[in-house]
Coordinates of C-alpha atoms in Angstrom, one line a residue:
Chain A
M249 CA -13.7 -9.2 2.7
D250 CA -12.6 -11.9 5.1
S251 CA -9.5 -11.3 7.0
Q252 CA -6.1 -12.2 6.0
F253 CA -2.7 -12.8 7.4
R254 CA -0.3 -10.6 5.9
Q255 CA 3.7 -10.9 6.2
N256 CA 6.0 -8.1 6.7
R257 CA 8.9 -9.3 4.6
L258 CA 11.3 -7.2 6.5
T259 CA 10.7 -8.6 9.9
G260 CA 9.0 -11.9 9.2
E261 CA 5.9 -10.5 11.4
W262 CA 2.5 -11.7 10.4
V263 CA -0.3 -9.5 11.0
I264 CA -4.1 -9.9 10.9
F265 CA -5.6 -7.6 8.3
S266 CA -9.3 -7.5 9.3
P267 CA -11.4 -4.8 7.8
S268 CA -14.6 -6.1 9.5
R269 CA -13.2 -5.3 13.0
R270 CA -13.6 -1.5 12.3
R271 CA -17.2 -1.9 12.8
R272 CA -17.3 -3.2 16.2
P273 CA -19.0 -1.0 18.9
M274 CA -17.2 1.0 21.6
D275 CA -19.2 1.5 24.8
F276 CA -16.0 2.1 27.0
V277 CA -16.2 5.4 28.9
R278 CA -12.9 6.5 30.5
D279 CA -12.8 6.4 34.3
L280 CA -15.9 4.1 34.3
K281 CA -15.0 2.2 37.5
P282 CA -17.0 -0.7 39.0
S283 CA -18.4 1.3 41.6
N284 CA -20.4 3.4 38.9
L285 CA -21.8 0.3 37.4
Q286 CA -25.0 -1.8 37.6
E287 CA -25.2 -5.6 37.9
Y288 CA -27.2 -5.5 34.5
D289 CA -27.0 -3.1 31.6
S290 CA -29.8 -3.4 29.0
E291 CA -27.4 -2.2 26.2
C292 CA -24.8 -4.7 27.0
P293 CA -24.7 -7.6 24.5
F294 CA -23.1 -9.8 27.2
C295 CA -25.6 -9.2 29.8
P296 CA -28.4 -12.2 30.2
G297 CA -31.4 -11.5 28.3
N298 CA -29.6 -9.6 25.5
E299 CA -28.6 -12.7 23.5
Q300 CA -30.1 -11.4 20.4
K301 CA -27.2 -9.1 20.2
L302 CA -24.7 -12.0 20.4
S303 CA -23.4 -14.3 17.7
K304 CA -23.5 -18.0 18.5
I305 CA -22.8 -19.5 21.9
A306 CA -19.8 -21.9 21.8
Y307 CA -20.0 -23.2 25.4
E308 CA -21.8 -22.5 28.6
V309 CA -21.1 -23.5 32.4
R310 CA -24.5 -23.3 34.3
S311 CA -24.4 -21.7 37.9
K312 CA -24.6 -23.9 40.8
D313 CA -28.1 -23.3 41.5
K314 CA -28.9 -23.8 37.7
A315 CA -31.0 -20.7 37.5
T316 CA -28.6 -19.1 35.0
W317 CA -25.1 -19.5 33.4
A318 CA -21.9 -18.8 35.5
T319 CA -19.5 -18.4 32.4
R320 CA -20.1 -18.5 28.7
A321 CA -18.0 -18.6 25.6
V322 CA -19.4 -16.8 22.5
Y323 CA -18.0 -16.5 19.1
N324 CA -16.7 -12.9 18.7
K325 CA -19.2 -11.0 16.4
Y326 CA -16.2 -9.0 15.0
P327 CA -13.7 -11.9 14.6
A328 CA -10.0 -11.3 13.8
L329 CA -9.9 -14.8 12.3
T330 CA -12.4 -17.2 11.2
V331 CA -12.4 -20.8 10.1
N332 CA -14.0 -19.9 6.6
G333 CA -11.8 -21.0 3.8
R334 CA -8.7 -23.2 4.0
H335 CA -5.4 -22.3 5.5
S336 CA -3.3 -21.2 2.5
R337 CA -0.3 -19.0 1.3
N338 CA -0.3 -16.5 -1.4
L339 CA 2.7 -14.8 -3.1
S340 CA 2.2 -11.6 -4.9
G341 CA 5.2 -9.6 -5.9
P342 CA 7.4 -9.5 -2.9
Y343 CA 4.5 -10.1 -0.6
L344 CA 3.3 -13.2 1.2
S345 CA -0.4 -13.4 2.5
G346 CA -2.8 -16.2 3.5
N347 CA -6.3 -16.7 4.6
G348 CA -7.1 -15.4 8.1
Y349 CA -7.7 -19.0 9.3
G350 CA -8.5 -19.4 12.9
S351 CA -11.1 -18.7 15.7
H352 CA -12.0 -15.7 18.0
L353 CA -13.9 -16.5 21.2
V354 CA -15.1 -14.3 23.8
I355 CA -15.3 -15.8 27.4
L356 CA -17.9 -14.0 29.6
E357 CA -16.6 -14.6 33.0
S358 CA -19.7 -13.6 34.8
P359 CA -23.6 -12.9 34.0
R360 CA -23.1 -9.9 36.3
H361 CA -22.0 -6.8 34.4
D362 CA -20.1 -5.3 37.3
L363 CA -18.3 -8.4 38.6
Q364 CA -14.6 -8.0 37.5
L365 CA -12.0 -10.5 38.5
S366 CA -10.7 -8.3 41.3
I367 CA -14.2 -8.7 43.1
M368 CA -14.8 -12.2 42.4
D369 CA -14.5 -14.8 45.2
R370 CA -12.4 -17.9 45.0
E371 CA -15.1 -20.1 44.0
D372 CA -16.0 -18.0 40.8
L373 CA -12.5 -17.7 40.0
V374 CA -12.1 -21.5 39.8
V375 CA -15.0 -21.7 37.3
V376 CA -13.2 -18.9 35.4
V377 CA -10.1 -20.8 35.1
E378 CA -11.8 -24.0 34.2
S379 CA -13.6 -22.1 31.2
Y380 CA -10.3 -20.8 30.0
H381 CA -8.9 -24.4 29.9
H382 CA -12.1 -25.7 28.4
C383 CA -12.0 -23.3 25.6
Y384 CA -8.2 -23.8 25.0
S385 CA -8.8 -27.5 24.9
M386 CA -11.7 -27.3 22.4
L387 CA -9.7 -25.0 20.0
A388 CA -6.8 -27.2 20.2
Q389 CA -8.4 -30.0 18.4
D390 CA -8.4 -28.3 15.0
P391 CA -5.1 -29.6 13.5
N392 CA -4.8 -26.4 11.4
I393 CA -4.4 -24.3 14.5
M394 CA -0.8 -23.6 15.2
L395 CA -1.2 -21.4 18.3
I396 CA -3.8 -20.5 21.0
M397 CA -3.6 -17.2 22.6
L398 CA -5.7 -16.3 25.6
F399 CA -5.7 -12.8 26.8
K400 CA -7.7 -10.1 28.6
N401 CA -7.9 -6.4 27.9
Y402 CA -9.3 -4.5 30.8
G403 CA -10.0 -0.9 30.5
E404 CA -10.0 1.5 27.6
S405 CA -6.3 2.1 27.5
A406 CA -5.7 -1.6 27.4
G407 CA -7.9 -1.7 24.3
A408 CA -11.2 -3.1 25.8
S409 CA -14.3 -2.1 23.9
L410 CA -16.9 -3.4 26.2
Y411 CA -17.0 -3.4 30.1
H412 CA -18.6 -6.6 30.9
P413 CA -16.1 -9.0 32.4
H414 CA -14.6 -11.0 29.6
S415 CA -11.4 -12.4 28.1
Q416 CA -10.7 -13.5 24.6
V417 CA -9.2 -16.5 22.9
V418 CA -7.7 -16.3 19.5
A419 CA -6.6 -19.4 17.8
S420 CA -4.2 -18.8 14.7
A421 CA -3.0 -20.9 11.8
V422 CA 0.2 -18.7 11.9
V423 CA 2.8 -17.9 14.7
P424 CA 3.6 -14.4 15.5
R425 CA 7.4 -13.7 15.5
F426 CA 7.5 -12.8 19.1
I427 CA 6.5 -16.3 19.9
R428 CA 9.0 -17.7 17.5
E429 CA 11.7 -15.6 19.0
R430 CA 10.9 -16.8 22.5
E431 CA 10.9 -20.3 21.4
R432 CA 14.4 -19.8 19.7
E433 CA 15.8 -18.1 22.8
E434 CA 14.5 -20.9 25.2
Q435 CA 16.0 -23.5 22.7
R436 CA 19.4 -21.7 22.9
Y437 CA 19.3 -21.6 26.7
F438 CA 18.5 -25.2 26.7
D439 CA 21.3 -26.1 24.3
E440 CA 23.8 -23.9 26.5
Y441 CA 22.8 -25.2 30.0
G442 CA 20.8 -28.3 29.5
R443 CA 18.0 -27.0 31.5
C444 CA 14.6 -25.1 30.9
A445 CA 15.3 -21.3 31.3
M446 CA 12.1 -20.7 33.3
C447 CA 12.7 -23.7 35.7
D448 CA 16.1 -22.0 36.5
I449 CA 14.5 -18.6 36.9
I450 CA 11.7 -19.7 39.4
E451 CA 14.3 -21.6 41.4
F452 CA 16.4 -18.4 41.5
E453 CA 13.5 -16.2 42.4
I454 CA 12.1 -18.6 45.2
N455 CA 15.7 -18.7 46.7
E456 CA 16.3 -14.9 46.4
A457 CA 12.8 -14.1 47.5
K458 CA 13.3 -10.3 46.3
R459 CA 10.7 -10.2 43.7
V460 CA 8.3 -12.9 44.7
I461 CA 4.9 -11.7 45.5
F462 CA 3.1 -14.8 46.4
Q463 CA 3.5 -18.7 46.0
N464 CA 1.4 -21.6 46.8
Q465 CA 2.0 -25.4 46.3
N466 CA 1.8 -25.3 42.5
F467 CA 2.5 -21.7 41.3
V468 CA 4.8 -18.8 41.9
I469 CA 4.0 -15.0 41.3
F470 CA 6.9 -12.6 40.8
V471 CA 8.0 -9.3 39.1
P472 CA 10.3 -10.3 36.3
F473 CA 13.9 -9.3 36.3
A474 CA 13.6 -7.5 33.0
A475 CA 10.0 -6.2 33.3
E476 CA 9.0 -4.3 30.3
V477 CA 6.8 -2.2 32.2
P478 CA 6.4 -1.1 36.0
C479 CA 4.5 -3.7 38.1
E480 CA 4.5 -6.4 35.4
L481 CA 3.8 -9.9 36.9
W482 CA 4.3 -13.4 36.0
I483 CA 2.3 -16.3 37.3
V484 CA 4.4 -19.5 36.5
P485 CA 3.6 -23.0 37.3
K486 CA 6.4 -24.7 39.5
K487 CA 6.1 -27.9 37.6
H488 CA 7.8 -28.0 34.3
S489 CA 5.1 -27.7 31.8
A490 CA 5.0 -26.4 28.0
D491 CA 1.4 -26.4 27.6
F492 CA -1.3 -24.8 29.5
N493 CA -3.6 -27.4 28.2
D494 CA -1.9 -30.0 30.4
I495 CA -2.9 -28.2 33.7
S496 CA -4.3 -30.6 36.5
E497 CA -7.5 -30.1 38.3
V498 CA -5.6 -29.2 41.4
E499 CA -3.4 -26.6 39.5
K500 CA -6.6 -25.0 38.2
V501 CA -7.6 -24.3 41.9
S502 CA -4.1 -23.1 42.7
L503 CA -4.1 -20.8 39.6
A504 CA -7.5 -19.4 40.7
E505 CA -5.9 -18.6 44.1
C506 CA -3.0 -16.7 42.3
L507 CA -5.4 -14.8 40.2
E508 CA -7.3 -13.9 43.2
V509 CA -4.2 -12.5 44.9
V510 CA -3.0 -10.8 41.9
M511 CA -6.3 -9.1 40.9
K512 CA -6.9 -7.8 44.4
K513 CA -3.4 -6.5 45.0
M514 CA -3.4 -4.7 41.7
S515 CA -6.9 -3.1 42.4
N516 CA -6.1 -2.0 45.8
R517 CA -2.4 -1.0 45.5
L518 CA -2.5 0.3 42.0
N519 CA -5.8 1.8 42.2
N520 CA -7.6 -0.6 39.8
P521 CA -5.4 0.1 36.8
D522 CA -6.1 -0.8 33.2
Y523 CA -4.2 -3.9 32.4
N524 CA -3.6 -6.8 29.8
F525 CA -2.8 -10.3 30.7
A526 CA -1.8 -13.1 28.3
L527 CA -1.4 -16.7 28.7
N528 CA 2.0 -17.6 27.0
S529 CA 1.7 -21.3 26.2
C530 CA 3.6 -23.5 23.5
T531 CA 2.7 -23.6 19.9
R532 CA 1.4 -26.8 18.5
Y533 CA 3.9 -29.9 18.2
K534 CA 6.0 -28.3 21.1
N535 CA 3.9 -29.5 23.9
N536 CA 6.5 -32.0 25.3
E537 CA 9.5 -30.0 24.5
P538 CA 11.8 -29.7 27.6
Q539 CA 12.8 -26.1 27.1
L540 CA 9.4 -24.5 27.0
H541 CA 7.5 -23.6 30.1
W542 CA 4.1 -21.8 30.1
Y543 CA 3.1 -18.8 32.1
L544 CA 0.6 -16.0 32.5
R545 CA 2.0 -12.4 31.9
I546 CA 0.2 -9.5 33.5
V547 CA 0.9 -6.0 32.3
P548 CA -0.6 -3.0 34.1
R549 CA -1.2 0.0 32.0
L550 CA 0.4 2.7 34.3
T551 CA 2.6 4.3 31.5
T552 CA 2.4 4.7 27.9
R553 CA 4.3 2.4 25.4
A554 CA 6.3 4.9 23.3
G555 CA 9.6 5.8 21.5
F556 CA 12.1 3.2 22.2
E557 CA 9.6 0.4 21.9
I558 CA 7.9 1.7 18.8
G559 CA 11.3 2.7 17.3
S560 CA 12.3 -1.0 17.6
G561 CA 9.3 -2.4 15.5
Chain B
M201 CA 21.2 4.2 40.7
D202 CA 22.4 4.4 37.2
S203 CA 20.3 2.8 34.5
Q204 CA 21.0 -0.8 33.4
F205 CA 20.2 -3.1 30.4
R206 CA 18.5 -6.1 31.5
Q207 CA 18.0 -9.2 29.5
N208 CA 14.8 -11.4 29.5
R209 CA 16.5 -14.9 29.2
L210 CA 13.3 -16.2 27.7
T211 CA 13.1 -13.8 24.6
G212 CA 16.5 -12.3 24.3
E213 CA 15.0 -8.9 24.7
W214 CA 17.1 -6.2 26.3
V215 CA 15.2 -3.6 28.2
I216 CA 16.4 -0.4 29.9
F217 CA 16.0 -0.4 33.5
S218 CA 16.1 3.2 34.6
P219 CA 14.6 4.4 37.9
S220 CA 15.7 8.0 37.5
R221 CA 13.2 8.4 34.6
R222 CA 10.3 8.0 37.0
R223 CA 11.0 11.6 38.3
R224 CA 10.5 13.3 35.0
P225 CA 7.9 16.1 34.6
M226 CA 4.4 15.8 33.0
D227 CA 2.9 18.7 31.4
F228 CA 0.9 17.4 28.6
V229 CA -2.7 18.0 28.8
R230 CA -5.2 15.7 26.8
D231 CA -6.7 17.5 23.8
L232 CA -4.2 20.4 24.1
K233 CA -4.1 21.2 20.3
P234 CA -1.9 23.7 18.7
S235 CA -4.9 26.3 18.3
N236 CA -5.0 26.5 22.2
L237 CA -1.2 27.1 22.6
Q238 CA 1.0 30.2 22.7
E239 CA 4.3 30.8 20.9
Y240 CA 6.0 30.8 24.3
D241 CA 5.4 29.2 27.7
S242 CA 7.0 30.4 30.7
E243 CA 6.9 27.1 32.3
C244 CA 8.3 25.0 29.5
P245 CA 12.0 24.1 29.8
F246 CA 12.5 24.0 26.1
C247 CA 11.3 27.6 25.4
P248 CA 14.1 30.2 24.9
G249 CA 14.9 32.0 28.2
N250 CA 14.1 29.0 30.4
E251 CA 17.7 27.4 29.8
Q252 CA 18.1 27.2 33.6
K253 CA 15.7 24.4 33.4
L254 CA 17.8 22.4 30.8
S255 CA 20.7 20.2 31.3
K256 CA 23.6 20.8 28.8
I257 CA 23.1 21.9 25.3
A258 CA 24.9 19.5 22.8
Y259 CA 24.4 21.4 19.6
E260 CA 22.7 24.4 18.1
V261 CA 21.7 25.9 14.7
R262 CA 21.4 29.6 14.7
S263 CA 18.4 31.1 13.0
K264 CA 18.9 32.9 9.6
D265 CA 18.7 36.3 11.3
K266 CA 21.1 35.0 13.9
A267 CA 18.9 36.6 16.5
T268 CA 17.9 33.2 18.2
W269 CA 18.6 29.5 17.5
A270 CA 16.6 27.5 14.9
T271 CA 17.1 23.9 16.3
R272 CA 18.8 22.7 19.3
A273 CA 19.9 19.3 20.7
V274 CA 20.0 19.1 24.5
Y275 CA 21.1 16.2 26.7
N276 CA 17.9 14.6 28.2
K277 CA 17.6 15.6 31.9
Y278 CA 15.9 12.2 32.6
P279 CA 18.1 9.9 30.3
A280 CA 17.2 6.4 29.5
L281 CA 21.1 5.8 29.0
T282 CA 24.3 7.7 29.9
V283 CA 28.1 7.3 29.0
N284 CA 28.7 6.9 32.7
G285 CA 30.7 3.7 33.3
R286 CA 31.9 1.2 30.9
H287 CA 29.9 -1.0 28.6
S288 CA 30.0 -4.4 30.3
R289 CA 28.0 -7.6 31.1
N290 CA 27.2 -9.1 34.2
L291 CA 25.8 -12.7 35.0
S292 CA 23.8 -13.3 38.2
G293 CA 22.0 -16.4 38.7
P294 CA 20.2 -17.1 35.3
Y295 CA 20.1 -13.4 34.6
L296 CA 22.2 -11.3 32.3
S297 CA 22.6 -7.4 32.8
G298 CA 24.9 -4.6 31.8
N299 CA 25.6 -0.9 32.2
G300 CA 22.9 1.2 30.5
Y301 CA 25.7 2.6 28.2
G302 CA 24.5 5.2 25.8
S303 CA 23.3 8.7 25.1
H304 CA 19.8 10.3 25.1
L305 CA 19.4 13.6 23.4
V306 CA 16.3 15.8 22.7
I307 CA 16.4 17.7 19.6
L308 CA 14.1 20.9 19.8
E309 CA 12.7 21.4 16.5
S310 CA 11.9 25.1 16.8
P311 CA 12.1 27.9 19.5
R312 CA 8.4 28.3 19.2
H313 CA 6.3 26.4 21.7
D314 CA 3.4 25.9 19.2
L315 CA 5.2 25.3 16.1
Q316 CA 4.7 21.4 15.4
L317 CA 6.1 19.8 12.2
S318 CA 2.6 19.8 10.6
I319 CA 2.6 23.8 10.5
M320 CA 6.4 24.3 9.7
D321 CA 7.2 25.5 6.1
R322 CA 9.6 23.5 4.0
E323 CA 12.7 25.7 4.9
D324 CA 12.2 25.1 8.6
L325 CA 11.7 21.2 7.9
V326 CA 15.1 21.1 6.0
V327 CA 16.9 22.5 9.2
V328 CA 15.0 19.9 11.2
V329 CA 16.2 17.1 8.9
E330 CA 19.8 18.7 9.0
S331 CA 19.6 18.6 12.8
Y332 CA 18.5 14.9 12.8
H333 CA 21.3 14.0 10.7
H334 CA 23.9 16.1 12.6
C335 CA 23.0 14.4 15.9
Y336 CA 23.0 11.0 14.4
S337 CA 26.5 11.5 12.9
M338 CA 27.8 13.0 16.2
L339 CA 26.6 10.0 18.3
A340 CA 27.8 7.4 15.6
Q341 CA 31.3 8.5 16.4
D342 CA 31.4 6.5 19.9
P343 CA 32.7 3.1 19.0
N344 CA 30.8 1.4 21.9
I345 CA 27.5 2.6 20.2
M346 CA 25.9 -0.3 18.4
L347 CA 22.6 1.4 17.5
I348 CA 21.1 4.9 17.0
M349 CA 17.3 5.2 17.3
L350 CA 15.7 8.7 16.3
F351 CA 12.2 8.8 17.1
K352 CA 9.4 11.3 17.9
N353 CA 6.4 10.8 20.3
Y354 CA 3.6 13.4 19.4
G355 CA 0.7 13.7 21.9
E356 CA 0.1 12.1 25.3
S357 CA -1.2 8.7 24.0
A358 CA 2.0 8.4 22.0
G359 CA 4.0 9.0 25.3
A360 CA 5.0 12.6 24.9
S361 CA 5.4 14.3 28.3
L362 CA 6.1 17.8 26.9
Y363 CA 4.5 19.7 24.0
H364 CA 7.2 21.8 22.8
P365 CA 8.1 20.4 19.4
H366 CA 10.9 17.9 19.8
S367 CA 12.3 14.5 18.7
Q368 CA 14.5 12.2 20.7
V369 CA 17.7 10.3 19.8
V370 CA 18.7 7.3 21.8
A371 CA 22.2 5.9 21.2
S372 CA 22.7 2.4 22.7
A373 CA 25.4 -0.1 23.3
V374 CA 22.9 -3.1 22.8
V375 CA 20.6 -4.0 20.0
P376 CA 16.8 -4.7 20.8
R377 CA 15.6 -8.1 19.6
F378 CA 13.2 -6.4 17.2
I379 CA 16.3 -5.0 15.3
R380 CA 18.2 -8.2 15.4
E381 CA 14.9 -10.0 14.0
R382 CA 14.6 -7.4 11.2
E383 CA 18.2 -7.7 10.3
R384 CA 17.9 -11.6 10.2
E385 CA 14.8 -11.6 8.0
E386 CA 16.3 -9.2 5.6
Q387 CA 19.6 -11.4 5.3
R388 CA 17.2 -14.4 4.8
Y389 CA 15.4 -12.6 2.0
F390 CA 18.7 -11.5 0.4
D391 CA 20.1 -15.2 0.7
E392 CA 16.9 -16.4 -1.2
Y393 CA 16.5 -13.7 -3.9
G394 CA 19.8 -12.1 -4.1
R395 CA 18.2 -8.8 -3.7
C396 CA 17.4 -6.2 -1.0
A397 CA 13.8 -6.7 0.3
M398 CA 13.0 -3.0 0.5
C399 CA 14.2 -2.4 -3.1
D400 CA 11.9 -5.3 -4.4
I401 CA 9.1 -3.7 -2.2
I402 CA 9.4 0.1 -3.4
E403 CA 9.8 -1.2 -7.0
F404 CA 6.6 -3.1 -6.7
E405 CA 4.7 -0.4 -4.7
I406 CA 5.7 2.2 -7.5
N407 CA 4.6 0.0 -10.3
E408 CA 1.3 -0.9 -8.5
A409 CA 0.5 2.5 -7.4
K410 CA -2.0 1.3 -5.1
R411 CA -0.6 2.4 -1.7
V412 CA 1.8 5.1 -2.7
I413 CA 0.8 8.4 -1.1
F414 CA 3.6 10.7 -2.6
Q415 CA 6.9 10.5 -4.4
N416 CA 9.7 12.7 -5.4
Q417 CA 13.1 12.2 -7.1
N418 CA 14.6 10.5 -3.9
F419 CA 11.9 9.1 -1.9
V420 CA 8.6 7.3 -1.9
I421 CA 6.0 7.3 0.7
F422 CA 3.5 4.4 0.9
V423 CA 1.1 2.5 3.4
P424 CA 3.1 -0.8 4.1
F425 CA 1.4 -4.0 2.8
A426 CA 1.2 -5.5 6.4
A427 CA 0.6 -2.3 8.2
E428 CA 0.5 -2.9 11.9
V429 CA -1.7 0.0 12.5
P430 CA -4.3 1.9 10.3
C431 CA -2.7 4.7 8.3
E432 CA 0.8 3.5 9.1
L433 CA 3.3 5.2 6.6
W434 CA 6.8 4.4 5.3
I435 CA 9.1 7.1 3.9
V436 CA 11.7 5.1 2.0
P437 CA 14.9 6.5 0.1
K438 CA 14.7 5.1 -3.6
K439 CA 18.5 4.6 -3.7
H440 CA 19.7 1.5 -2.0
S441 CA 21.3 2.8 1.4
A442 CA 21.5 0.9 4.7
D443 CA 22.4 3.8 6.8
F444 CA 20.7 7.1 7.3
N445 CA 24.1 8.6 8.1
D446 CA 24.9 8.5 4.4
I447 CA 22.1 10.8 3.3
S448 CA 23.3 13.4 0.8
E449 CA 22.4 17.1 0.8
V450 CA 19.9 16.8 -1.8
E451 CA 18.3 13.9 -0.2
K452 CA 17.8 16.0 3.1
V453 CA 15.8 18.4 1.0
S454 CA 13.7 15.7 -0.5
L455 CA 13.1 14.1 2.9
A456 CA 12.0 17.4 4.1
E457 CA 9.5 17.8 1.4
C458 CA 8.2 14.1 2.4
L459 CA 7.9 15.1 5.9
E460 CA 6.0 18.1 4.9
V461 CA 3.5 16.1 2.9
V462 CA 3.0 13.5 5.6
M463 CA 2.6 15.9 8.4
K464 CA 0.0 18.1 6.6
K465 CA -1.8 15.1 5.5
M466 CA -2.0 13.6 8.7
S467 CA -3.1 16.8 10.4
N468 CA -5.6 17.6 7.9
R469 CA -7.2 14.3 7.1
L470 CA -6.8 12.4 10.4
N471 CA -7.6 15.3 12.6
N472 CA -4.1 16.1 14.1
P473 CA -3.8 12.5 15.6
D474 CA -1.0 11.5 18.4
Y475 CA 1.6 9.6 16.5
N476 CA 5.1 8.2 16.8
F477 CA 7.8 8.0 14.1
A478 CA 11.0 6.2 14.2
L479 CA 14.1 6.3 11.8
N480 CA 14.9 2.5 11.1
S481 CA 18.6 2.6 10.2
C482 CA 21.3 -0.1 10.3
T483 CA 23.2 -1.0 13.4
R484 CA 27.1 -0.4 13.6
Y485 CA 29.4 -2.5 11.1
K486 CA 26.4 -3.1 8.7
N487 CA 26.3 0.2 6.9
N488 CA 27.6 -1.3 3.8
E489 CA 25.4 -4.4 3.7
P490 CA 23.5 -5.0 0.5
Q491 CA 20.3 -6.5 2.2
L492 CA 19.6 -3.4 4.7
H493 CA 17.7 -0.4 3.7
W494 CA 16.9 2.4 6.2
Y495 CA 13.3 4.0 6.2
L496 CA 11.2 6.3 8.4
R497 CA 8.2 4.6 9.8
I498 CA 5.3 6.7 10.9
V499 CA 2.6 5.1 13.4
P500 CA -0.5 7.3 14.1
R501 CA -2.2 6.6 17.4
L502 CA -5.7 6.0 15.9
T503 CA -6.3 2.8 17.8
T504 CA -5.0 1.1 21.2
R505 CA -2.5 -1.7 21.0
A506 CA -3.9 -4.6 22.9
G507 CA -4.6 -8.1 23.1
F508 CA -2.9 -10.0 20.3
E509 CA 0.1 -7.8 20.2
I510 CA 0.5 -7.7 24.0
G511 CA -0.1 -11.4 24.2
S512 CA 2.6 -12.1 21.7
G513 CA 5.3 -10.3 23.8

């Protein structure tokens, strides 16, 4: 059975109903830290030489010496969404559903099994950021795609099932309600004050200098005022921009520097925690709107989500 | 420092900023299953005889033989919210905050350290449901309280820090955005069809009989069409009712029967998984509205929340 979108009519939330994802492999062992790992794992589908375990390769950047690849994007073998079938809606009784139209890529961030972002050098990280952008742009070309979400799950408690350094990109024909809600709130703020909320926030944070962790010419990193978890961090472009797709070459280098700072600090000061990050960019047709501002949200898994958060779902 | 509400101006989400909660104890050991447990644990603050480790007792039901208590509500020693100070708002730069006004109770569901809901008998569960209702009613009397959330975290991965059988009740002066969104969607459905969405859903589910797990005279249990996690279950009153506070005596007994069925099935068929449940009732002033319908949502922790869900926050 192909995956479906299904809507909860009480909340408006769209979820992905995808039976095939239950069959994906799990090789993640708790407390498997980089120091225990080899550069190459013969069982890992993402390591060079094991390509027969992969589905199709979507994109590849060669290494500087051209001997191997530096980063790669592959189609997820257990995709949450696929471009099979048309984007559609179906009403059955009180329920609304639709084809799970979209794409699901995995970006391999290094050929080395053990080279996590926290131990990469600046040059490697620039290539990683360039690959994020390339995949984002590529998926944005499909007019049926409403939203592109780039995210990383690091560690078992963050939902990672394979260790080899990778991020994921899901391109989706529907917009989750959290994104809608964020866009609505940013619109409301703009209507009230005539300014972008995030532009106001970064100006305030830079002046206050209480929660800022790092800044360079193009980005600022800070702990958000209303962090949802301890040590949550946002990396925000200083220039107003709704869409990650519009990032410039020089901003990519600045963003790589920010990633280097954040990953090394998390690894050193928080003892290499599990974490998620997510690129919060705008939905299609909103890339020029004055109230939206993209940012990268990093959420370490230091505590367990429970109770109040679950209860409010 | 007392806890605060803090608002994320991009999403409208209110979070609870509560430094004192970092000091709470953690005695939960992974894989500690009921079979390994004693009836009494001298280190457990919730076991009878250890009351010096508790903060104030709010409410108590005596056991049938009057020798001890059957259930108890105690003020959380590490509360997320307290009634200290007034309910207020504070604007600072682009940020909105307010006192963390509210209450945080723990309902001890048994004097026995090892008596989880799944091994209680019907009579015990009726007393548990009555205690839920009593605490709910008690907290609803404070006119500053906008929302009462009753929930249970069972197991470490569900966020429980103590094993002794207990649930929690948080009474809050602000409404989380997920609740607002749900109320908005239920309003939208009512505007479109002139009927309560949940009433339509349970009628459809009972007719289809595909996802219904159990029903009795007053309640139906089913897997929701757009479940967010595998084996998610909803226990829904058949009679239209916005507010759990309005539950009748006979409905309490019916609900206890449903809890018995759900807890035994989860324990037997899913191997006693960690889980959360949450009572989704209406916010203050909405208890008579025709579009809202309370329900109990049960979310087993069989998989890890990640990626798409985090990314959409």
